[in-house]
Amino acid sequence: MTDEVGQTVPTASGEPGEVKPAVLILGGLGYIGRFLALHIHRNNLASDVRLVDKVLPQLAWLAPEFEEACSQDKFMQADASKEQSLPRIFDRKDGKQFDYVFNCGGETRYSQDDEVYRLRSLNLSVAAGKEAAKRKVKAFVEVSTGMVYKPDPSPRKETDKTKPWLKMAKWKLTAEEELSKIEGLNLVVLRLAHVYGDYSNKFVATALSLARVYQHLGKEMKWLWDRDLRVNTVHVEDAARALWRSADWCREGKQGWDPSWGRIPIFNIVDHSNTSQGTMSTIIGTIFHIPTGFQGSLISSFARLNLDHVVDDLNEEILQPWADLLAAANITRPGPLSPFMEKELLKDTDLSLDGGRFERVCGFKYARESIGEGEVRGMIESYKRMNWWP
């Protein structure tokens, strides 16, 4: 069987006529969760799918193509970080267990207090992991982040030193460590680059919203630091396919895994473009027909010492014009897009990943090997379809 991009999709254990796996997606209406659900739906990969999320579908900004994949009969509103919710989340009507559990949940906002990440991310991972181990789930896939590594321009491998540079990443790494201690858990950890694609409202989307403001103001869009700063990427559809492939691989017996690499399989998920600020600057300049460049070393040095003030000034400069653009476009119910800059994401830190291990061991091929003008224009078109784009 092949998926929608033409890559072979093995059955659950590779045997003809094998019953398709039953799937539980925690954070099922989040950005990655919904695209995983769509991938499963389009390719008819599962016998049963349950999407668990704290947010109701009506409030999740779901695009029309997710209507069937994320339908009400698949959805359960629950908080998986609370132990008392777990029996309801994991129990199935037929008394059987889920085969695959994907943890796409947790706190995704930046710059939150440590306690928020501890409660909403760490507790969720550990509680779900313990329950999955107790029920002998065949694959538990933990979605983590590439921001757990000590920043370096050269691509980081899974064996390289960790030194998380976001609070969110610190707690993700803690979750990885705690999950690895759970006896009997069939765990796979995926560390993702910046995920982008249609309907995204994170890193790349923020840059596009900023560019729209600078286009409106007729100003040059200047980036802090330099063009070589690595901001590696992966398309959300490839991320979803990677999640599924990792679960199949785990259930099939983890073929090709070298025990010397560690007891728990960890894989970086990143495309081949080695995306940098220069990559994004060029794409944005072409699409928006605005001059783009980089602040000189003097201003960047000042920003490094005064980042709070720099970010506050920047947000003050851009948020009102964005509101004016929305009003002029008669967008009365603004979507999740915003040019608001998070201080944590403006650090002079490289997100640079080597994804070769996953491709070699799991036989994975990226459908979108690099981010380009076409991918970014597609994102903007998706915003227009949802009436988010001014």
mmCIF file of C-alpha atoms in Angstrom:
data_model
loop_
_atom_site.group_PDB
_atom_site.id
_atom_site.type_symbol
_atom_site.label_atom_id
_atom_site.label_comp_id
_atom_site.label_asym_id
_atom_site.label_seq_id
_atom_site.Cartn_x
_atom_site.Cartn_y
_atom_site.Cartn_z
ATOM 1 C CA MET A 1 0.000 0.000 0.000
ATOM 2 C CA THR A 2 1.204 3.554 -0.745
ATOM 3 C CA ASP A 3 0.236 6.804 0.956
ATOM 4 C CA GLU A 4 -0.909 9.995 -0.751
ATOM 5 C CA VAL A 5 2.680 10.988 -1.601
ATOM 6 C CA GLY A 6 3.428 7.601 -3.144
ATOM 7 C CA GLN A 7 5.581 6.130 -0.378
ATOM 8 C CA THR A 8 4.941 2.542 0.653
ATOM 9 C CA VAL A 9 2.891 2.279 3.836
ATOM 10 C CA PRO A 10 3.338 -1.136 5.487
ATOM 11 C CA THR A 11 0.422 -2.786 7.223
ATOM 12 C CA ALA A 12 0.654 -2.890 11.007
ATOM 13 C CA SER A 13 3.006 -5.861 11.093
ATOM 14 C CA GLY A 14 3.677 -6.274 7.387
ATOM 15 C CA GLU A 15 1.505 -9.390 7.144
ATOM 16 C CA PRO A 16 -1.222 -9.616 4.480
ATOM 17 C CA GLY A 17 -4.676 -9.225 5.974
ATOM 18 C CA GLU A 18 -3.312 -8.011 9.289
ATOM 19 C CA VAL A 19 -5.888 -6.091 11.330
ATOM 20 C CA LYS A 20 -5.148 -2.394 11.176
ATOM 21 C CA PRO A 21 -4.019 -0.789 14.428
ATOM 22 C CA ALA A 22 -6.339 1.059 16.782
ATOM 23 C CA VAL A 23 -4.979 4.547 17.389
ATOM 24 C CA LEU A 24 -5.159 7.067 20.224
ATOM 25 C CA ILE A 25 -3.919 10.616 19.548
ATOM 26 C CA LEU A 26 -3.437 12.843 22.599
ATOM 27 C CA GLY A 27 -3.597 16.476 21.562
ATOM 28 C CA GLY A 28 -5.544 15.223 18.580
ATOM 29 C CA LEU A 29 -6.851 18.646 17.570
ATOM 30 C CA GLY A 30 -3.483 20.361 17.905
ATOM 31 C CA TYR A 31 -1.594 21.295 14.760
ATOM 32 C CA ILE A 32 0.396 18.066 14.379
ATOM 33 C CA GLY A 33 -2.359 15.893 15.844
ATOM 34 C CA ARG A 34 -4.953 16.989 13.294
ATOM 35 C CA PHE A 35 -2.583 16.396 10.368
ATOM 36 C CA LEU A 36 -1.742 12.949 11.742
ATOM 37 C CA ALA A 37 -5.483 12.224 11.929
ATOM 38 C CA LEU A 38 -5.857 13.431 8.330
ATOM 39 C CA HIS A 39 -2.966 11.229 7.153
ATOM 40 C CA ILE A 40 -4.534 8.197 8.839
ATOM 41 C CA HIS A 41 -7.972 9.004 7.391
ATOM 42 C CA ARG A 42 -6.806 9.618 3.816
ATOM 43 C CA ASN A 43 -4.770 6.410 3.728
ATOM 44 C CA ASN A 44 -7.228 4.262 5.721
ATOM 45 C CA LEU A 45 -4.460 3.175 8.072
ATOM 46 C CA ALA A 46 -6.376 2.456 11.293
ATOM 47 C CA SER A 47 -9.245 0.257 12.443
ATOM 48 C CA ASP A 48 -10.217 2.782 15.114
ATOM 49 C CA VAL A 49 -9.125 6.354 15.896
ATOM 50 C CA ARG A 50 -9.731 8.389 19.034
ATOM 51 C CA LEU A 51 -8.707 12.041 19.248
ATOM 52 C CA VAL A 52 -8.385 13.417 22.757
ATOM 53 C CA ASP A 53 -8.069 17.127 23.402
ATOM 54 C CA LYS A 54 -9.043 19.728 25.974
ATOM 55 C CA VAL A 55 -10.281 22.008 23.183
ATOM 56 C CA LEU A 56 -13.617 21.396 21.484
ATOM 57 C CA PRO A 57 -13.547 20.945 17.678
ATOM 58 C CA GLN A 58 -15.730 24.039 17.245
ATOM 59 C CA LEU A 59 -13.011 26.158 18.899
ATOM 60 C CA ALA A 60 -9.969 24.560 17.259
ATOM 61 C CA TRP A 61 -9.874 26.554 13.964
ATOM 62 C CA LEU A 62 -10.310 23.339 11.944
ATOM 63 C CA ALA A 63 -10.265 23.750 8.168
ATOM 64 C CA PRO A 64 -12.992 21.976 6.120
ATOM 65 C CA GLU A 65 -10.683 19.148 4.989
ATOM 66 C CA PHE A 66 -10.420 17.938 8.597
ATOM 67 C CA GLU A 67 -14.187 17.506 8.964
ATOM 68 C CA GLU A 68 -14.186 13.718 8.522
ATOM 69 C CA ALA A 69 -10.730 12.978 9.973
ATOM 70 C CA CYS A 70 -11.581 14.917 13.144
ATOM 71 C CA SER A 71 -15.300 14.156 13.275
ATOM 72 C CA GLN A 72 -17.284 14.299 16.496
ATOM 73 C CA ASP A 73 -17.598 10.505 16.722
ATOM 74 C CA LYS A 74 -13.783 10.224 16.902
ATOM 75 C CA PHE A 75 -13.386 13.038 19.439
ATOM 76 C CA MET A 76 -13.243 12.912 23.229
ATOM 77 C CA GLN A 77 -12.838 16.041 25.343
ATOM 78 C CA ALA A 78 -10.544 15.235 28.254
ATOM 79 C CA ASP A 79 -7.381 16.345 30.031
ATOM 80 C CA ALA A 80 -4.879 13.494 29.758
ATOM 81 C CA SER A 81 -2.573 15.086 32.333
ATOM 82 C CA LYS A 82 -5.121 14.206 35.036
ATOM 83 C CA GLU A 83 -4.814 10.634 36.234
ATOM 84 C CA GLN A 84 -8.556 10.277 36.866
ATOM 85 C CA SER A 85 -9.205 10.898 33.136
ATOM 86 C CA LEU A 86 -7.001 8.046 31.926
ATOM 87 C CA PRO A 87 -9.425 5.079 32.177
ATOM 88 C CA ARG A 88 -12.019 6.954 30.110
ATOM 89 C CA ILE A 89 -9.342 7.986 27.573
ATOM 90 C CA PHE A 90 -7.774 4.533 27.180
ATOM 91 C CA ASP A 91 -10.805 2.229 27.580
ATOM 92 C CA ARG A 92 -12.435 0.988 24.373
ATOM 93 C CA LYS A 93 -15.959 -0.362 23.960
ATOM 94 C CA ASP A 94 -14.746 -3.740 22.719
ATOM 95 C CA GLY A 95 -12.476 -4.159 25.753
ATOM 96 C CA LYS A 96 -9.349 -4.285 23.561
ATOM 97 C CA GLN A 97 -6.373 -1.935 23.898
ATOM 98 C CA PHE A 98 -5.116 0.746 21.559
ATOM 99 C CA ASP A 99 -2.114 -0.399 19.509
ATOM 100 C CA TYR A 100 -0.551 3.012 18.910
ATOM 101 C CA VAL A 101 -0.583 6.036 21.210
ATOM 102 C CA PHE A 102 0.746 9.330 19.863
ATOM 103 C CA ASN A 103 1.422 12.084 22.375
ATOM 104 C CA CYS A 104 1.023 15.308 20.390
ATOM 105 C CA GLY A 105 -0.306 17.132 23.444
ATOM 106 C CA GLY A 106 1.159 19.479 26.017
ATOM 107 C CA GLU A 107 1.654 23.225 26.310
ATOM 108 C CA THR A 108 2.665 24.732 22.954
ATOM 109 C CA ARG A 109 2.761 28.412 23.926
ATOM 110 C CA TYR A 110 6.135 29.997 24.501
ATOM 111 C CA SER A 111 7.334 32.006 27.529
ATOM 112 C CA GLN A 112 5.068 30.321 30.080
ATOM 113 C CA ASP A 113 5.950 29.736 33.726
ATOM 114 C CA ASP A 114 7.767 26.500 34.517
ATOM 115 C CA GLU A 115 4.786 25.299 36.508
ATOM 116 C CA VAL A 116 2.571 25.536 33.404
ATOM 117 C CA TYR A 117 4.910 23.266 31.435
ATOM 118 C CA ARG A 118 5.289 20.891 34.377
ATOM 119 C CA LEU A 119 1.530 20.461 34.740
ATOM 120 C CA ARG A 120 0.474 20.497 31.093
ATOM 121 C CA SER A 121 3.439 18.834 29.366
ATOM 122 C CA LEU A 122 5.499 16.752 31.780
ATOM 123 C CA ASN A 123 2.536 15.411 33.747
ATOM 124 C CA LEU A 124 0.683 14.572 30.538
ATOM 125 C CA SER A 125 3.613 12.619 29.079
ATOM 126 C CA VAL A 126 4.337 10.666 32.260
ATOM 127 C CA ALA A 127 0.686 9.866 33.073
ATOM 128 C CA ALA A 128 -0.031 8.709 29.511
ATOM 129 C CA GLY A 129 3.224 6.758 29.328
ATOM 130 C CA LYS A 130 2.515 4.841 32.533
ATOM 131 C CA GLU A 131 -1.000 4.010 31.371
ATOM 132 C CA ALA A 132 0.265 2.878 27.956
ATOM 133 C CA ALA A 133 2.881 0.635 29.580
ATOM 134 C CA LYS A 134 0.284 -0.881 31.925
ATOM 135 C CA ARG A 135 -1.934 -1.702 28.953
ATOM 136 C CA LYS A 136 0.994 -3.042 26.861
ATOM 137 C CA VAL A 137 0.478 -0.569 24.021
ATOM 138 C CA LYS A 138 2.612 -1.653 21.064
ATOM 139 C CA ALA A 139 4.005 1.819 20.262
ATOM 140 C CA PHE A 140 4.053 5.056 22.253
ATOM 141 C CA VAL A 141 5.348 7.972 20.168
ATOM 142 C CA GLU A 142 6.401 11.071 22.096
ATOM 143 C CA VAL A 143 6.560 14.306 20.072
ATOM 144 C CA SER A 144 9.486 16.348 21.353
ATOM 145 C CA THR A 145 11.560 19.230 19.966
ATOM 146 C CA GLY A 146 14.979 19.731 18.429
ATOM 147 C CA MET A 147 15.449 22.688 20.746
ATOM 148 C CA VAL A 148 16.695 20.289 23.438
ATOM 149 C CA TYR A 149 20.222 20.295 21.960
ATOM 150 C CA LYS A 150 23.041 22.652 22.846
ATOM 151 C CA PRO A 151 22.763 25.210 20.009
ATOM 152 C CA ASP A 152 25.331 24.925 17.238
ATOM 153 C CA PRO A 153 25.331 25.884 13.537
ATOM 154 C CA SER A 154 26.458 22.371 12.575
ATOM 155 C CA PRO A 155 23.603 19.857 12.470
ATOM 156 C CA ARG A 156 23.022 18.156 15.830
ATOM 157 C CA LYS A 157 22.793 14.378 15.944
ATOM 158 C CA GLU A 158 20.771 12.408 18.468
ATOM 159 C CA THR A 159 23.956 11.565 20.373
ATOM 160 C CA ASP A 160 25.030 15.213 20.767
ATOM 161 C CA LYS A 161 24.952 17.132 24.030
ATOM 162 C CA THR A 162 21.593 18.449 25.223
ATOM 163 C CA LYS A 163 21.177 21.961 26.621
ATOM 164 C CA PRO A 164 17.582 23.166 26.076
ATOM 165 C CA TRP A 165 17.327 26.855 25.190
ATOM 166 C CA LEU A 166 13.566 27.263 25.643
ATOM 167 C CA LYS A 167 11.612 26.560 28.810
ATOM 168 C CA MET A 168 9.249 24.441 26.744
ATOM 169 C CA ALA A 169 12.222 22.391 25.517
ATOM 170 C CA LYS A 170 13.594 21.973 29.042
ATOM 171 C CA TRP A 171 10.361 20.313 30.113
ATOM 172 C CA LYS A 172 10.162 18.245 26.920
ATOM 173 C CA LEU A 173 13.621 16.839 27.667
ATOM 174 C CA THR A 174 12.552 16.100 31.248
ATOM 175 C CA ALA A 175 9.522 14.258 29.843
ATOM 176 C CA GLU A 176 11.782 12.192 27.563
ATOM 177 C CA GLU A 177 13.946 11.242 30.549
ATOM 178 C CA GLU A 178 10.982 10.311 32.751
ATOM 179 C CA LEU A 179 9.325 8.279 30.008
ATOM 180 C CA SER A 180 12.548 6.340 29.455
ATOM 181 C CA LYS A 181 12.343 5.114 33.071
ATOM 182 C CA ILE A 182 8.894 3.535 32.642
ATOM 183 C CA GLU A 183 9.250 -0.235 32.603
ATOM 184 C CA GLY A 184 7.606 -1.946 29.635
ATOM 185 C CA LEU A 185 6.841 1.224 27.638
ATOM 186 C CA ASN A 186 7.403 0.753 23.884
ATOM 187 C CA LEU A 187 8.688 4.289 23.489
ATOM 188 C CA VAL A 188 9.924 6.213 20.454
ATOM 189 C CA VAL A 189 10.936 9.874 20.794
ATOM 190 C CA LEU A 190 10.796 12.242 17.810
ATOM 191 C CA ARG A 191 12.599 15.599 18.058
ATOM 192 C CA LEU A 192 11.099 17.947 15.501
ATOM 193 C CA ALA A 193 12.447 21.026 13.749
ATOM 194 C CA HIS A 194 10.160 24.082 13.258
ATOM 195 C CA VAL A 195 6.950 22.577 11.848
ATOM 196 C CA TYR A 196 5.307 24.601 9.062
ATOM 197 C CA GLY A 197 2.547 24.121 6.512
ATOM 198 C CA ASP A 198 -1.036 25.068 5.723
ATOM 199 C CA TYR A 199 -2.871 26.723 8.645
ATOM 200 C CA SER A 200 0.296 26.904 10.775
ATOM 201 C CA ASN A 201 0.416 29.774 13.278
ATOM 202 C CA LYS A 202 3.912 29.239 14.679
ATOM 203 C CA PHE A 203 7.433 30.258 13.668
ATOM 204 C CA VAL A 204 7.175 30.627 9.874
ATOM 205 C CA ALA A 205 3.631 32.006 10.162
ATOM 206 C CA THR A 206 4.816 34.737 12.540
ATOM 207 C CA ALA A 207 7.484 35.774 10.022
ATOM 208 C CA LEU A 208 4.846 35.951 7.262
ATOM 209 C CA SER A 209 2.541 38.085 9.412
ATOM 210 C CA LEU A 210 5.457 40.421 10.169
ATOM 211 C CA ALA A 211 6.245 40.644 6.466
ATOM 212 C CA ARG A 212 2.640 41.618 5.717
ATOM 213 C CA VAL A 213 2.924 44.496 8.230
ATOM 214 C CA TYR A 214 6.226 45.722 6.756
ATOM 215 C CA GLN A 215 4.717 45.498 3.271
ATOM 216 C CA HIS A 216 1.793 47.625 4.482
ATOM 217 C CA LEU A 217 4.145 50.163 6.094
ATOM 218 C CA GLY A 218 6.444 50.244 3.066
ATOM 219 C CA LYS A 219 9.450 49.423 5.237
ATOM 220 C CA GLU A 220 12.422 47.100 4.979
ATOM 221 C CA MET A 221 12.110 43.954 7.063
ATOM 222 C CA LYS A 222 15.336 43.541 8.992
ATOM 223 C CA TRP A 223 16.209 40.444 10.975
ATOM 224 C CA LEU A 224 18.315 40.297 14.121
ATOM 225 C CA TRP A 225 21.603 38.383 14.134
ATOM 226 C CA ASP A 226 22.744 37.205 10.689
ATOM 227 C CA ARG A 227 21.587 35.279 7.646
ATOM 228 C CA ASP A 228 23.443 32.108 8.676
ATOM 229 C CA LEU A 229 21.448 31.544 11.881
ATOM 230 C CA ARG A 230 19.878 28.087 11.471
ATOM 231 C CA VAL A 231 16.080 27.805 11.803
ATOM 232 C CA ASN A 232 15.601 24.263 10.460
ATOM 233 C CA THR A 233 12.145 23.203 9.286
ATOM 234 C CA VAL A 234 9.904 20.244 8.495
ATOM 235 C CA HIS A 235 6.574 20.284 6.688
ATOM 236 C CA VAL A 236 3.639 19.199 8.849
ATOM 237 C CA GLU A 237 2.560 16.497 6.384
ATOM 238 C CA ASP A 238 6.027 14.944 6.553
ATOM 239 C CA ALA A 239 5.947 15.249 10.355
ATOM 240 C CA ALA A 240 2.639 13.340 10.414
ATOM 241 C CA ARG A 241 4.007 10.652 8.098
ATOM 242 C CA ALA A 242 7.109 10.344 10.274
ATOM 243 C CA LEU A 243 4.975 9.799 13.373
ATOM 244 C CA TRP A 244 3.101 6.988 11.685
ATOM 245 C CA ARG A 245 6.235 5.384 10.266
ATOM 246 C CA SER A 246 7.918 5.434 13.684
ATOM 247 C CA ALA A 247 4.955 3.632 15.274
ATOM 248 C CA ASP A 248 4.909 0.959 12.564
ATOM 249 C CA TRP A 249 8.685 0.536 12.929
ATOM 250 C CA CYS A 250 8.359 0.133 16.691
ATOM 251 C CA ARG A 251 5.632 -2.477 16.358
ATOM 252 C CA GLU A 252 7.603 -4.334 13.667
ATOM 253 C CA GLY A 253 10.438 -4.934 16.138
ATOM 254 C CA LYS A 254 12.655 -1.829 15.749
ATOM 255 C CA GLN A 255 14.674 -3.341 12.915
ATOM 256 C CA GLY A 256 18.034 -1.673 12.353
ATOM 257 C CA TRP A 257 18.265 -0.144 15.828
ATOM 258 C CA ASP A 258 21.772 -0.436 17.282
ATOM 259 C CA PRO A 259 21.602 -1.004 21.075
ATOM 260 C CA SER A 260 24.827 1.009 21.438
ATOM 261 C CA TRP A 261 22.784 4.106 20.501
ATOM 262 C CA GLY A 262 20.755 3.728 23.690
ATOM 263 C CA ARG A 263 17.793 1.763 24.993
ATOM 264 C CA ILE A 264 15.197 4.299 23.776
ATOM 265 C CA PRO A 265 14.989 5.122 20.058
ATOM 266 C CA ILE A 266 15.346 8.871 19.477
ATOM 267 C CA PHE A 267 15.060 10.410 16.010
ATOM 268 C CA ASN A 268 15.434 13.936 14.651
ATOM 269 C CA ILE A 269 12.721 14.907 12.161
ATOM 270 C CA VAL A 270 13.912 17.636 9.783
ATOM 271 C CA ASP A 271 13.845 18.305 6.043
ATOM 272 C CA HIS A 272 16.931 18.644 3.812
ATOM 273 C CA SER A 273 16.905 22.411 3.294
ATOM 274 C CA ASN A 274 19.067 23.310 6.322
ATOM 275 C CA THR A 275 16.798 26.350 6.588
ATOM 276 C CA SER A 276 18.446 29.535 7.828
ATOM 277 C CA GLN A 277 17.294 33.099 8.400
ATOM 278 C CA GLY A 278 18.815 33.829 4.995
ATOM 279 C CA THR A 279 16.545 31.196 3.398
ATOM 280 C CA MET A 280 13.455 32.758 4.943
ATOM 281 C CA SER A 281 14.575 36.327 4.167
ATOM 282 C CA THR A 282 14.978 35.502 0.472
ATOM 283 C CA ILE A 283 11.598 33.741 0.217
ATOM 284 C CA ILE A 284 9.785 36.554 2.043
ATOM 285 C CA GLY A 285 11.448 39.284 -0.034
ATOM 286 C CA THR A 286 10.353 37.524 -3.241
ATOM 287 C CA ILE A 287 6.743 36.932 -2.168
ATOM 288 C CA PHE A 288 6.047 40.290 -0.518
ATOM 289 C CA HIS A 289 8.200 42.442 -2.839
ATOM 290 C CA ILE A 290 9.831 44.155 0.124
ATOM 291 C CA PRO A 291 13.499 44.769 0.894
ATOM 292 C CA THR A 292 14.826 42.375 3.543
ATOM 293 C CA GLY A 293 18.122 42.395 5.375
ATOM 294 C CA PHE A 294 19.906 41.910 8.667
ATOM 295 C CA GLN A 295 20.736 44.261 11.493
ATOM 296 C CA GLY A 296 24.400 45.151 11.805
ATOM 297 C CA SER A 297 26.578 43.650 14.493
ATOM 298 C CA LEU A 298 26.296 46.799 16.637
ATOM 299 C CA ILE A 299 22.471 46.646 16.825
ATOM 300 C CA SER A 300 22.522 42.871 17.262
ATOM 301 C CA SER A 301 24.992 43.224 20.148
ATOM 302 C CA PHE A 302 22.739 45.833 21.749
ATOM 303 C CA ALA A 303 19.720 43.547 21.268
ATOM 304 C CA ARG A 304 21.553 40.650 22.906
ATOM 305 C CA LEU A 305 21.997 42.751 26.056
ATOM 306 C CA ASN A 306 18.552 44.375 25.959
ATOM 307 C CA LEU A 307 16.309 41.743 24.394
ATOM 308 C CA ASP A 308 13.274 42.529 26.569
ATOM 309 C CA HIS A 309 13.222 46.164 25.456
ATOM 310 C CA VAL A 310 13.914 45.326 21.815
ATOM 311 C CA VAL A 311 11.036 42.829 21.654
ATOM 312 C CA ASP A 312 8.641 45.182 23.467
ATOM 313 C CA ASP A 313 9.482 48.005 21.049
ATOM 314 C CA LEU A 314 9.065 45.722 18.046
ATOM 315 C CA ASN A 315 5.676 44.431 19.189
ATOM 316 C CA GLU A 316 4.518 47.969 19.925
ATOM 317 C CA GLU A 317 5.467 48.975 16.388
ATOM 318 C CA ILE A 318 3.715 46.119 14.579
ATOM 319 C CA LEU A 319 0.592 45.118 16.500
ATOM 320 C CA GLN A 320 -1.487 48.232 15.736
ATOM 321 C CA PRO A 321 -0.783 48.120 11.971
ATOM 322 C CA TRP A 322 -1.758 44.428 12.016
ATOM 323 C CA ALA A 323 -5.036 45.320 13.718
ATOM 324 C CA ASP A 324 -5.582 48.050 11.106
ATOM 325 C CA LEU A 325 -4.990 45.537 8.307
ATOM 326 C CA LEU A 326 -7.518 43.123 9.809
ATOM 327 C CA ALA A 327 -10.090 45.906 10.144
ATOM 328 C CA ALA A 328 -9.515 47.084 6.568
ATOM 329 C CA ALA A 329 -10.025 43.511 5.342
ATOM 330 C CA ASN A 330 -13.240 43.300 7.398
ATOM 331 C CA ILE A 331 -11.888 40.345 9.367
ATOM 332 C CA THR A 332 -14.070 40.664 12.444
ATOM 333 C CA ARG A 333 -13.139 37.282 13.934
ATOM 334 C CA PRO A 334 -9.344 37.191 13.745
ATOM 335 C CA GLY A 335 -7.803 33.747 13.427
ATOM 336 C CA PRO A 336 -4.751 32.400 15.261
ATOM 337 C CA LEU A 337 -2.247 34.382 13.149
ATOM 338 C CA SER A 338 -0.272 37.209 14.724
ATOM 339 C CA PRO A 339 2.996 39.074 14.111
ATOM 340 C CA PHE A 340 3.591 39.134 17.892
ATOM 341 C CA MET A 341 7.221 38.229 18.558
ATOM 342 C CA GLU A 342 8.150 35.967 21.457
ATOM 343 C CA LYS A 343 11.359 36.928 23.218
ATOM 344 C CA GLU A 344 12.306 33.261 23.635
ATOM 345 C CA LEU A 345 12.269 32.743 19.864
ATOM 346 C CA LEU A 346 14.413 35.798 19.161
ATOM 347 C CA LYS A 347 17.473 34.367 20.856
ATOM 348 C CA ASP A 348 20.716 34.063 18.930
ATOM 349 C CA THR A 349 20.452 30.261 18.955
ATOM 350 C CA ASP A 350 20.673 27.816 16.077
ATOM 351 C CA LEU A 351 18.078 25.103 15.518
ATOM 352 C CA SER A 352 20.206 22.829 13.356
ATOM 353 C CA LEU A 353 19.416 19.113 13.121
ATOM 354 C CA ASP A 354 20.781 16.027 11.366
ATOM 355 C CA GLY A 355 17.852 13.782 10.426
ATOM 356 C CA GLY A 356 19.849 11.041 8.707
ATOM 357 C CA ARG A 357 19.316 8.391 11.398
ATOM 358 C CA PHE A 358 15.520 8.264 10.923
ATOM 359 C CA GLU A 359 15.808 8.079 7.143
ATOM 360 C CA ARG A 360 18.384 5.282 7.264
ATOM 361 C CA VAL A 361 16.879 3.167 10.043
ATOM 362 C CA CYS A 362 13.186 3.569 9.210
ATOM 363 C CA GLY A 363 13.526 3.887 5.430
ATOM 364 C CA PHE A 364 11.748 7.241 5.453
ATOM 365 C CA LYS A 365 11.709 9.701 2.560
ATOM 366 C CA TYR A 366 10.587 13.296 2.870
ATOM 367 C CA ALA A 367 7.922 14.343 0.385
ATOM 368 C CA ARG A 368 8.892 18.013 0.822
ATOM 369 C CA GLU A 369 12.652 17.999 1.123
ATOM 370 C CA SER A 370 12.986 21.762 1.396
ATOM 371 C CA ILE A 371 10.969 24.862 2.173
ATOM 372 C CA GLY A 372 10.563 27.109 -0.840
ATOM 373 C CA GLU A 373 8.465 29.846 -2.345
ATOM 374 C CA GLY A 374 5.739 27.389 -3.367
ATOM 375 C CA GLU A 375 5.318 26.000 0.145
ATOM 376 C CA VAL A 376 5.147 29.473 1.672
ATOM 377 C CA ARG A 377 2.671 30.770 -0.922
ATOM 378 C CA GLY A 378 0.568 27.691 -0.144
ATOM 379 C CA MET A 379 0.515 28.679 3.522
ATOM 380 C CA ILE A 380 -0.740 32.165 2.665
ATOM 381 C CA GLU A 381 -3.440 30.700 0.417
ATOM 382 C CA SER A 382 -4.586 28.461 3.282
ATOM 383 C CA TYR A 383 -4.933 31.561 5.499
ATOM 384 C CA LYS A 384 -6.990 33.268 2.818
ATOM 385 C CA ARG A 385 -9.342 30.281 2.609
ATOM 386 C CA MET A 386 -9.966 30.595 6.360
ATOM 387 C CA ASN A 387 -10.359 34.386 6.153
ATOM 388 C CA TRP A 388 -7.381 34.903 8.475
ATOM 389 C CA TRP A 389 -5.187 36.847 6.055
ATOM 390 C CA PRO A 390 -5.529 40.622 5.625
#
